[in-house]
Structure formats: C-alpha cells, structure tokens
Amino acid sequence: AVVSTQSTGVPGCLDSSYDKPPLIGDNSREYLLPYNACNSEHCDLKCISADTLAGLMQGRFSETVESYLIIDTRYPYEFEGGHIEGAVNVVTREDMTRIYLDNPDIPSKRQVVIFHCEFSSKRGPRMCRFVRKEDRDRNSYRYPSLYYPELYILHGGYKEFYPLYPDLCKPQNYVLMADPNFAEQLNHWQKICKTHTDSNGTTTVRGFKSRVRSQRQLNLP
C-alpha cells in the first residue's frame, strides 16, 4: 500500500489504514517523495522507485525537494564500473561518519538522502540504519532533531535503475559484485567490511583500508 498519493510502482508492506501519513525522522513534516515500505526484511525503511529517483534527478520534485544526496554503498570496482550520476561512493561506516556525521553539511531542511547498493537488499539498508542510529545518538540531547531526517532506499538498487535509465548513469555500464573478473577485489572488500550482528540484530560494518581501483568492466545490454 502506497503511503503517498502518488504512485511509486514499488511493492510495499505498510498498512493502508493510516489516518495521517507518517512523519520524517525529526517529526517536523511528512515525507517529500512518494514511497512504499521496503520488502518484509526491511519493512521499517522507506523505498522509492527507480522512476521516482529519475524524476528527482530530472527536477520533477524541485518545488518541494531543495537538495538530495545519493549514497552508493557498493564496492569501489562496482561504482567505478558504472554508477548513478552524482552518487557518492561510501563503503564503510568509518567513511560515512567522517564525511557526513563528524562535520555535517546540511544545505537545506528539505534535503533527502537515498541509499542503494546492487540490489538494495543488504549493504544499502545496512548503511541507512547505521546513519539513523548514529544520527540519533549524536542528537539525543535535542531529540527528535536529526542531521538527516529524511532517508530512503532505492528499490531494486542499481540493478533495477540502470536498465531503465542508462542515460542517468556514468559510465553507462553495470559491473556485478560477483563478476569473476573482480574476484580478488571482492575478496579484498569483503575482508575489509567484515560484518557482525549485535544483540539488537543490527548489522554494522568494521574496518577501512584504501580503495582498490580498476578499469576492467562488464558491459551489459
């Protein structure tokens, strides 16, 4: 059931019987973009469709959204092989903390942040949850204020976005995480991003090393 009155094309699991639409993380207003809840594993998160993200990039929501940030949590060889235009590659929570939480630069109260990975099933949601938890902890003294109150997940990740909007990707290409040409780099990054689950079931990411660059790519139709 779609919470927004606009159609998203994203299957969701929210109850459609809300008397009032949910508010963003700081309770200051409703969400600016049409969304659904993500799949059952991430039902607490808000998902936007590839069409909605493309519309955001093309200015369709310029009257309400003043700025947006796309966080691509894939490994660097995936990002370099092809990514959504304007996206920022952030792989580890240490990088996320250093770049966006230690010195938050908030250009507007109407800023939205979209996270994604290859399928938006693991790495993207994981980073999204980390940001919200860390943001909430850092602003606990002024609850419910947050640096980044409006967070979304791109439904289907880069895998779904790229075939629909290759013109909005640079380069126009898609490198799979499991591409055998990058087996060594995959192993490298999986060792760096070792995960563990805490007692609350929240997965976190540990470790950081310099990124490995490569020009090898896999072209898809």
mmCIF file with all atom_site columns, N, CA, C and O in Angstrom, residues 181-213:
data_model
loop_
_atom_site.group_PDB
_atom_site.id
_atom_site.type_symbol
_atom_site.label_atom_id
_atom_site.label_alt_id
_atom_site.label_comp_id
_atom_site.label_asym_id
_atom_site.label_entity_id
_atom_site.label_seq_id
_atom_site.pdbx_PDB_ins_code
_atom_site.Cartn_x
_atom_site.Cartn_y
_atom_site.Cartn_z
_atom_site.occupancy
_atom_site.B_iso_or_equiv
_atom_site.pdbx_formal_charge
_atom_site.auth_seq_id
_atom_site.auth_comp_id
_atom_site.auth_asym_id
_atom_site.auth_atom_id
_atom_site.pdbx_PDB_model_num
ATOM 1   N N  . ASN A 1 181 ? 35.700 -11.430 -12.944 1.00 0.00 ? 181 ASN A N  1
ATOM 2   C CA . ASN A 1 181 ? 36.866 -10.616 -13.266 1.00 0.00 ? 181 ASN A CA 1
ATOM 3   C C  . ASN A 1 181 ? 37.373 -9.827  -12.061 1.00 0.00 ? 181 ASN A C  1
ATOM 4   O O  . ASN A 1 181 ? 38.505 -9.336  -12.073 1.00 0.00 ? 181 ASN A O  1
ATOM 5   N N  . PHE A 1 182 ? 36.517 -9.684  -11.052 1.00 0.00 ? 182 PHE A N  1
ATOM 6   C CA . PHE A 1 182 ? 36.888 -8.899  -9.878  1.00 0.00 ? 182 PHE A CA 1
ATOM 7   C C  . PHE A 1 182 ? 36.896 -9.747  -8.608  1.00 0.00 ? 182 PHE A C  1
ATOM 8   O O  . PHE A 1 182 ? 36.697 -9.232  -7.513  1.00 0.00 ? 182 PHE A O  1
ATOM 9   N N  . ALA A 1 183 ? 37.128 -11.040 -8.753  1.00 0.00 ? 183 ALA A N  1
ATOM 10  C CA . ALA A 1 183 ? 37.086 -11.942 -7.601  1.00 0.00 ? 183 ALA A CA 1
ATOM 11  C C  . ALA A 1 183 ? 38.081 -11.524 -6.519  1.00 0.00 ? 183 ALA A C  1
ATOM 12  O O  . ALA A 1 183 ? 37.770 -11.570 -5.320  1.00 0.00 ? 183 ALA A O  1
ATOM 13  N N  . GLU A 1 184 ? 39.262 -11.089 -6.921  1.00 0.00 ? 184 GLU A N  1
ATOM 14  C CA . GLU A 1 184 ? 40.273 -10.685 -5.943  1.00 0.00 ? 184 GLU A CA 1
ATOM 15  C C  . GLU A 1 184 ? 39.833 -9.440  -5.191  1.00 0.00 ? 184 GLU A C  1
ATOM 16  O O  . GLU A 1 184 ? 39.986 -9.354  -3.965  1.00 0.00 ? 184 GLU A O  1
ATOM 17  N N  . GLN A 1 185 ? 39.276 -8.472  -5.916  1.00 0.00 ? 185 GLN A N  1
ATOM 18  C CA . GLN A 1 185 ? 38.811 -7.253  -5.263  1.00 0.00 ? 185 GLN A CA 1
ATOM 19  C C  . GLN A 1 185 ? 37.606 -7.529  -4.372  1.00 0.00 ? 185 GLN A C  1
ATOM 20  O O  . GLN A 1 185 ? 37.472 -6.938  -3.292  1.00 0.00 ? 185 GLN A O  1
ATOM 21  N N  . LEU A 1 186 ? 36.730 -8.415  -4.807  1.00 0.00 ? 186 LEU A N  1
ATOM 22  C CA . LEU A 1 186 ? 35.587 -8.789  -3.979  1.00 0.00 ? 186 LEU A CA 1
ATOM 23  C C  . LEU A 1 186 ? 36.063 -9.368  -2.653  1.00 0.00 ? 186 LEU A C  1
ATOM 24  O O  . LEU A 1 186 ? 35.578 -8.985  -1.579  1.00 0.00 ? 186 LEU A O  1
ATOM 25  N N  . ASN A 1 187 ? 37.013 -10.273 -2.718  1.00 0.00 ? 187 ASN A N  1
ATOM 26  C CA . ASN A 1 187 ? 37.558 -10.873 -1.502  1.00 0.00 ? 187 ASN A CA 1
ATOM 27  C C  . ASN A 1 187 ? 38.204 -9.812  -0.617  1.00 0.00 ? 187 ASN A C  1
ATOM 28  O O  . ASN A 1 187 ? 38.037 -9.819  0.613   1.00 0.00 ? 187 ASN A O  1
ATOM 29  N N  . HIS A 1 188 ? 38.918 -8.880  -1.257  1.00 0.00 ? 188 HIS A N  1
ATOM 30  C CA . HIS A 1 188 ? 39.572 -7.788  -0.536  1.00 0.00 ? 188 HIS A CA 1
ATOM 31  C C  . HIS A 1 188 ? 38.548 -6.966  0.246   1.00 0.00 ? 188 HIS A C  1
ATOM 32  O O  . HIS A 1 188 ? 38.724 -6.705  1.451   1.00 0.00 ? 188 HIS A O  1
ATOM 33  N N  . TRP A 1 189 ? 37.471 -6.571  -0.413  1.00 0.00 ? 189 TRP A N  1
ATOM 34  C CA . TRP A 1 189 ? 36.495 -5.704  0.236   1.00 0.00 ? 189 TRP A CA 1
ATOM 35  C C  . TRP A 1 189 ? 35.627 -6.457  1.238   1.00 0.00 ? 189 TRP A C  1
ATOM 36  O O  . TRP A 1 189 ? 35.215 -5.887  2.251   1.00 0.00 ? 189 TRP A O  1
ATOM 37  N N  . GLN A 1 190 ? 35.371 -7.719  0.987   1.00 0.00 ? 190 GLN A N  1
ATOM 38  C CA . GLN A 1 190 ? 34.610 -8.481  1.971   1.00 0.00 ? 190 GLN A CA 1
ATOM 39  C C  . GLN A 1 190 ? 35.408 -8.669  3.256   1.00 0.00 ? 190 GLN A C  1
ATOM 40  O O  . GLN A 1 190 ? 34.825 -8.714  4.346   1.00 0.00 ? 190 GLN A O  1
ATOM 41  N N  . LYS A 1 191 ? 36.718 -8.764  3.153   1.00 0.00 ? 191 LYS A N  1
ATOM 42  C CA . LYS A 1 191 ? 37.558 -8.850  4.348   1.00 0.00 ? 191 LYS A CA 1
ATOM 43  C C  . LYS A 1 191 ? 37.559 -7.522  5.093   1.00 0.00 ? 191 LYS A C  1
ATOM 44  O O  . LYS A 1 191 ? 37.541 -7.489  6.324   1.00 0.00 ? 191 LYS A O  1
ATOM 45  N N  . ILE A 1 192 ? 37.593 -6.421  4.351   1.00 0.00 ? 192 ILE A N  1
ATOM 46  C CA . ILE A 1 192 ? 37.581 -5.104  4.975   1.00 0.00 ? 192 ILE A CA 1
ATOM 47  C C  . ILE A 1 192 ? 36.247 -4.857  5.677   1.00 0.00 ? 192 ILE A C  1
ATOM 48  O O  . ILE A 1 192 ? 36.191 -4.386  6.811   1.00 0.00 ? 192 ILE A O  1
ATOM 49  N N  . CYS A 1 193 ? 35.189 -5.181  4.974   1.00 0.00 ? 193 CYS A N  1
ATOM 50  C CA . CYS A 1 193 ? 33.846 -4.902  5.502   1.00 0.00 ? 193 CYS A CA 1
ATOM 51  C C  . CYS A 1 193 ? 33.275 -6.107  6.222   1.00 0.00 ? 193 CYS A C  1
ATOM 52  O O  . CYS A 1 193 ? 32.167 -6.569  5.909   1.00 0.00 ? 193 CYS A O  1
ATOM 53  N N  . LYS A 1 194 ? 34.038 -6.650  7.141   1.00 0.00 ? 194 LYS A N  1
ATOM 54  C CA . LYS A 1 194 ? 33.536 -7.758  7.930   1.00 0.00 ? 194 LYS A CA 1
ATOM 55  C C  . LYS A 1 194 ? 32.362 -7.272  8.767   1.00 0.00 ? 194 LYS A C  1
ATOM 56  O O  . LYS A 1 194 ? 32.414 -6.213  9.379   1.00 0.00 ? 194 LYS A O  1
ATOM 57  N N  . THR A 1 195 ? 31.318 -8.056  8.795   1.00 0.00 ? 195 THR A N  1
ATOM 58  C CA . THR A 1 195 ? 30.120 -7.631  9.492   1.00 0.00 ? 195 THR A CA 1
ATOM 59  C C  . THR A 1 195 ? 29.888 -8.470  10.734  1.00 0.00 ? 195 THR A C  1
ATOM 60  O O  . THR A 1 195 ? 30.347 -9.604  10.840  1.00 0.00 ? 195 THR A O  1
ATOM 61  N N  . HIS A 1 196 ? 29.214 -7.876  11.654  1.00 0.00 ? 196 HIS A N  1
ATOM 62  C CA . HIS A 1 196 ? 28.767 -8.622  12.815  1.00 0.00 ? 196 HIS A CA 1
ATOM 63  C C  . HIS A 1 196 ? 27.396 -8.105  13.207  1.00 0.00 ? 196 HIS A C  1
ATOM 64  O O  . HIS A 1 196 ? 27.012 -7.003  12.861  1.00 0.00 ? 196 HIS A O  1
ATOM 65  N N  . THR A 1 197 ? 26.653 -8.908  13.905  1.00 0.00 ? 197 THR A N  1
ATOM 66  C CA . THR A 1 197 ? 25.319 -8.536  14.330  1.00 0.00 ? 197 THR A CA 1
ATOM 67  C C  . THR A 1 197 ? 25.296 -8.394  15.840  1.00 0.00 ? 197 THR A C  1
ATOM 68  O O  . THR A 1 197 ? 25.707 -9.293  16.570  1.00 0.00 ? 197 THR A O  1
ATOM 69  N N  . ASP A 1 198 ? 24.840 -7.235  16.287  1.00 0.00 ? 198 ASP A N  1
ATOM 70  C CA . ASP A 1 198 ? 24.812 -7.005  17.727  1.00 0.00 ? 198 ASP A CA 1
ATOM 71  C C  . ASP A 1 198 ? 23.575 -7.646  18.348  1.00 0.00 ? 198 ASP A C  1
ATOM 72  O O  . ASP A 1 198 ? 22.787 -8.300  17.691  1.00 0.00 ? 198 ASP A O  1
ATOM 73  N N  . SER A 1 199 ? 23.408 -7.449  19.618  1.00 0.00 ? 199 SER A N  1
ATOM 74  C CA . SER A 1 199 ? 22.323 -8.114  20.336  1.00 0.00 ? 199 SER A CA 1
ATOM 75  C C  . SER A 1 199 ? 20.954 -7.649  19.893  1.00 0.00 ? 199 SER A C  1
ATOM 76  O O  . SER A 1 199 ? 19.954 -8.327  20.127  1.00 0.00 ? 199 SER A O  1
ATOM 77  N N  . ASN A 1 200 ? 20.883 -6.489  19.233  1.00 0.00 ? 200 ASN A N  1
ATOM 78  C CA . ASN A 1 200 ? 19.602 -5.995  18.749  1.00 0.00 ? 200 ASN A CA 1
ATOM 79  C C  . ASN A 1 200 ? 19.324 -6.414  17.321  1.00 0.00 ? 200 ASN A C  1
ATOM 80  O O  . ASN A 1 200 ? 18.318 -6.023  16.744  1.00 0.00 ? 200 ASN A O  1
ATOM 81  N N  . GLY A 1 201 ? 20.242 -7.189  16.751  1.00 0.00 ? 201 GLY A N  1
ATOM 82  C CA . GLY A 1 201 ? 20.043 -7.638  15.381  1.00 0.00 ? 201 GLY A CA 1
ATOM 83  C C  . GLY A 1 201 ? 20.460 -6.622  14.342  1.00 0.00 ? 201 GLY A C  1
ATOM 84  O O  . GLY A 1 201 ? 20.160 -6.767  13.165  1.00 0.00 ? 201 GLY A O  1
ATOM 85  N N  . THR A 1 202 ? 21.174 -5.576  14.761  1.00 0.00 ? 202 THR A N  1
ATOM 86  C CA . THR A 1 202 ? 21.609 -4.545  13.833  1.00 0.00 ? 202 THR A CA 1
ATOM 87  C C  . THR A 1 202 ? 22.974 -4.894  13.280  1.00 0.00 ? 202 THR A C  1
ATOM 88  O O  . THR A 1 202 ? 23.925 -5.100  14.033  1.00 0.00 ? 202 THR A O  1
ATOM 89  N N  . THR A 1 203 ? 23.107 -4.969  11.974  1.00 0.00 ? 203 THR A N  1
ATOM 90  C CA . THR A 1 203 ? 24.376 -5.301  11.352  1.00 0.00 ? 203 THR A CA 1
ATOM 91  C C  . THR A 1 203 ? 25.210 -4.049  11.184  1.00 0.00 ? 203 THR A C  1
ATOM 92  O O  . THR A 1 203 ? 24.725 -3.022  10.721  1.00 0.00 ? 203 THR A O  1
ATOM 93  N N  . THR A 1 204 ? 26.477 -4.120  11.568  1.00 0.00 ? 204 THR A N  1
ATOM 94  C CA . THR A 1 204 ? 27.365 -2.985  11.430  1.00 0.00 ? 204 THR A CA 1
ATOM 95  C C  . THR A 1 204 ? 28.571 -3.377  10.603  1.00 0.00 ? 204 THR A C  1
ATOM 96  O O  . THR A 1 204 ? 28.834 -4.544  10.361  1.00 0.00 ? 204 THR A O  1
ATOM 97  N N  . VAL A 1 205 ? 29.319 -2.383  10.173  1.00 0.00 ? 205 VAL A N  1
ATOM 98  C CA . VAL A 1 205 ? 30.475 -2.611  9.321   1.00 0.00 ? 205 VAL A CA 1
ATOM 99  C C  . VAL A 1 205 ? 31.713 -2.126  10.030  1.00 0.00 ? 205 VAL A C  1
ATOM 100 O O  . VAL A 1 205 ? 31.722 -1.037  10.586  1.00 0.00 ? 205 VAL A O  1
ATOM 101 N N  . ARG A 1 206 ? 32.772 -2.913  9.973   1.00 0.00 ? 206 ARG A N  1
ATOM 102 C CA . ARG A 1 206 ? 34.012 -2.547  10.630  1.00 0.00 ? 206 ARG A CA 1
ATOM 103 C C  . ARG A 1 206 ? 35.148 -2.489  9.615   1.00 0.00 ? 206 ARG A C  1
ATOM 104 O O  . ARG A 1 206 ? 35.162 -3.226  8.649   1.00 0.00 ? 206 ARG A O  1
ATOM 105 N N  . GLY A 1 207 ? 36.108 -1.635  9.889   1.00 0.00 ? 207 GLY A N  1
ATOM 106 C CA . GLY A 1 207 ? 37.342 -1.625  9.114   1.00 0.00 ? 207 GLY A CA 1
ATOM 107 C C  . GLY A 1 207 ? 37.330 -0.645  7.965   1.00 0.00 ? 207 GLY A C  1
ATOM 108 O O  . GLY A 1 207 ? 36.286 -0.306  7.418   1.00 0.00 ? 207 GLY A O  1
ATOM 109 N N  . PHE A 1 208 ? 38.515 -0.183  7.625   1.00 0.00 ? 208 PHE A N  1
ATOM 110 C CA . PHE A 1 208 ? 38.669 0.684   6.472   1.00 0.00 ? 208 PHE A CA 1
ATOM 111 C C  . PHE A 1 208 ? 40.095 0.598   5.958   1.00 0.00 ? 208 PHE A C  1
ATOM 112 O O  . PHE A 1 208 ? 41.033 0.658   6.718   1.00 0.00 ? 208 PHE A O  1
ATOM 113 N N  . LYS A 1 209 ? 40.252 0.438   4.656   1.00 0.00 ? 209 LYS A N  1
ATOM 114 C CA . LYS A 1 209 ? 41.555 0.493   4.001   1.00 0.00 ? 209 LYS A CA 1
ATOM 115 C C  . LYS A 1 209 ? 41.405 1.300   2.726   1.00 0.00 ? 209 LYS A C  1
ATOM 116 O O  . LYS A 1 209 ? 40.310 1.590   2.279   1.00 0.00 ? 209 LYS A O  1
ATOM 117 N N  . SER A 1 210 ? 42.543 1.641   2.108   1.00 0.00 ? 210 SER A N  1
ATOM 118 C CA . SER A 1 210 ? 42.488 2.422   0.881   1.00 0.00 ? 210 SER A CA 1
ATOM 119 C C  . SER A 1 210 ? 41.798 1.630   -0.215  1.00 0.00 ? 210 SER A C  1
ATOM 120 O O  . SER A 1 210 ? 41.890 0.415   -0.283  1.00 0.00 ? 210 SER A O  1
ATOM 121 N N  . ARG A 1 211 ? 41.097 2.344   -1.078  1.00 0.00 ? 211 ARG A N  1
ATOM 122 C CA . ARG A 1 211 ? 40.324 1.703   -2.122  1.00 0.00 ? 211 ARG A CA 1
ATOM 123 C C  . ARG A 1 211 ? 41.210 1.169   -3.235  1.00 0.00 ? 211 ARG A C  1
ATOM 124 O O  . ARG A 1 211 ? 42.241 1.725   -3.558  1.00 0.00 ? 211 ARG A O  1
ATOM 125 N N  . VAL A 1 212 ? 40.760 0.066   -3.841  1.00 0.00 ? 212 VAL A N  1
ATOM 126 C CA . VAL A 1 212 ? 41.462 -0.542  -4.962  1.00 0.00 ? 212 VAL A CA 1
ATOM 127 C C  . VAL A 1 212 ? 40.778 -0.092  -6.245  1.00 0.00 ? 212 VAL A C  1
ATOM 128 O O  . VAL A 1 212 ? 39.576 -0.217  -6.383  1.00 0.00 ? 212 VAL A O  1
ATOM 129 N N  . ARG A 1 213 ? 41.538 0.432   -7.162  1.00 0.00 ? 213 ARG A N  1
ATOM 130 C CA . ARG A 1 213 ? 40.968 0.941   -8.406  1.00 0.00 ? 213 ARG A CA 1
ATOM 131 C C  . ARG A 1 213 ? 41.245 -0.041  -9.538  1.00 0.00 ? 213 ARG A C  1
ATOM 132 O O  . ARG A 1 213 ? 42.272 -0.677  -9.613  1.00 0.00 ? 213 ARG A O  1
#
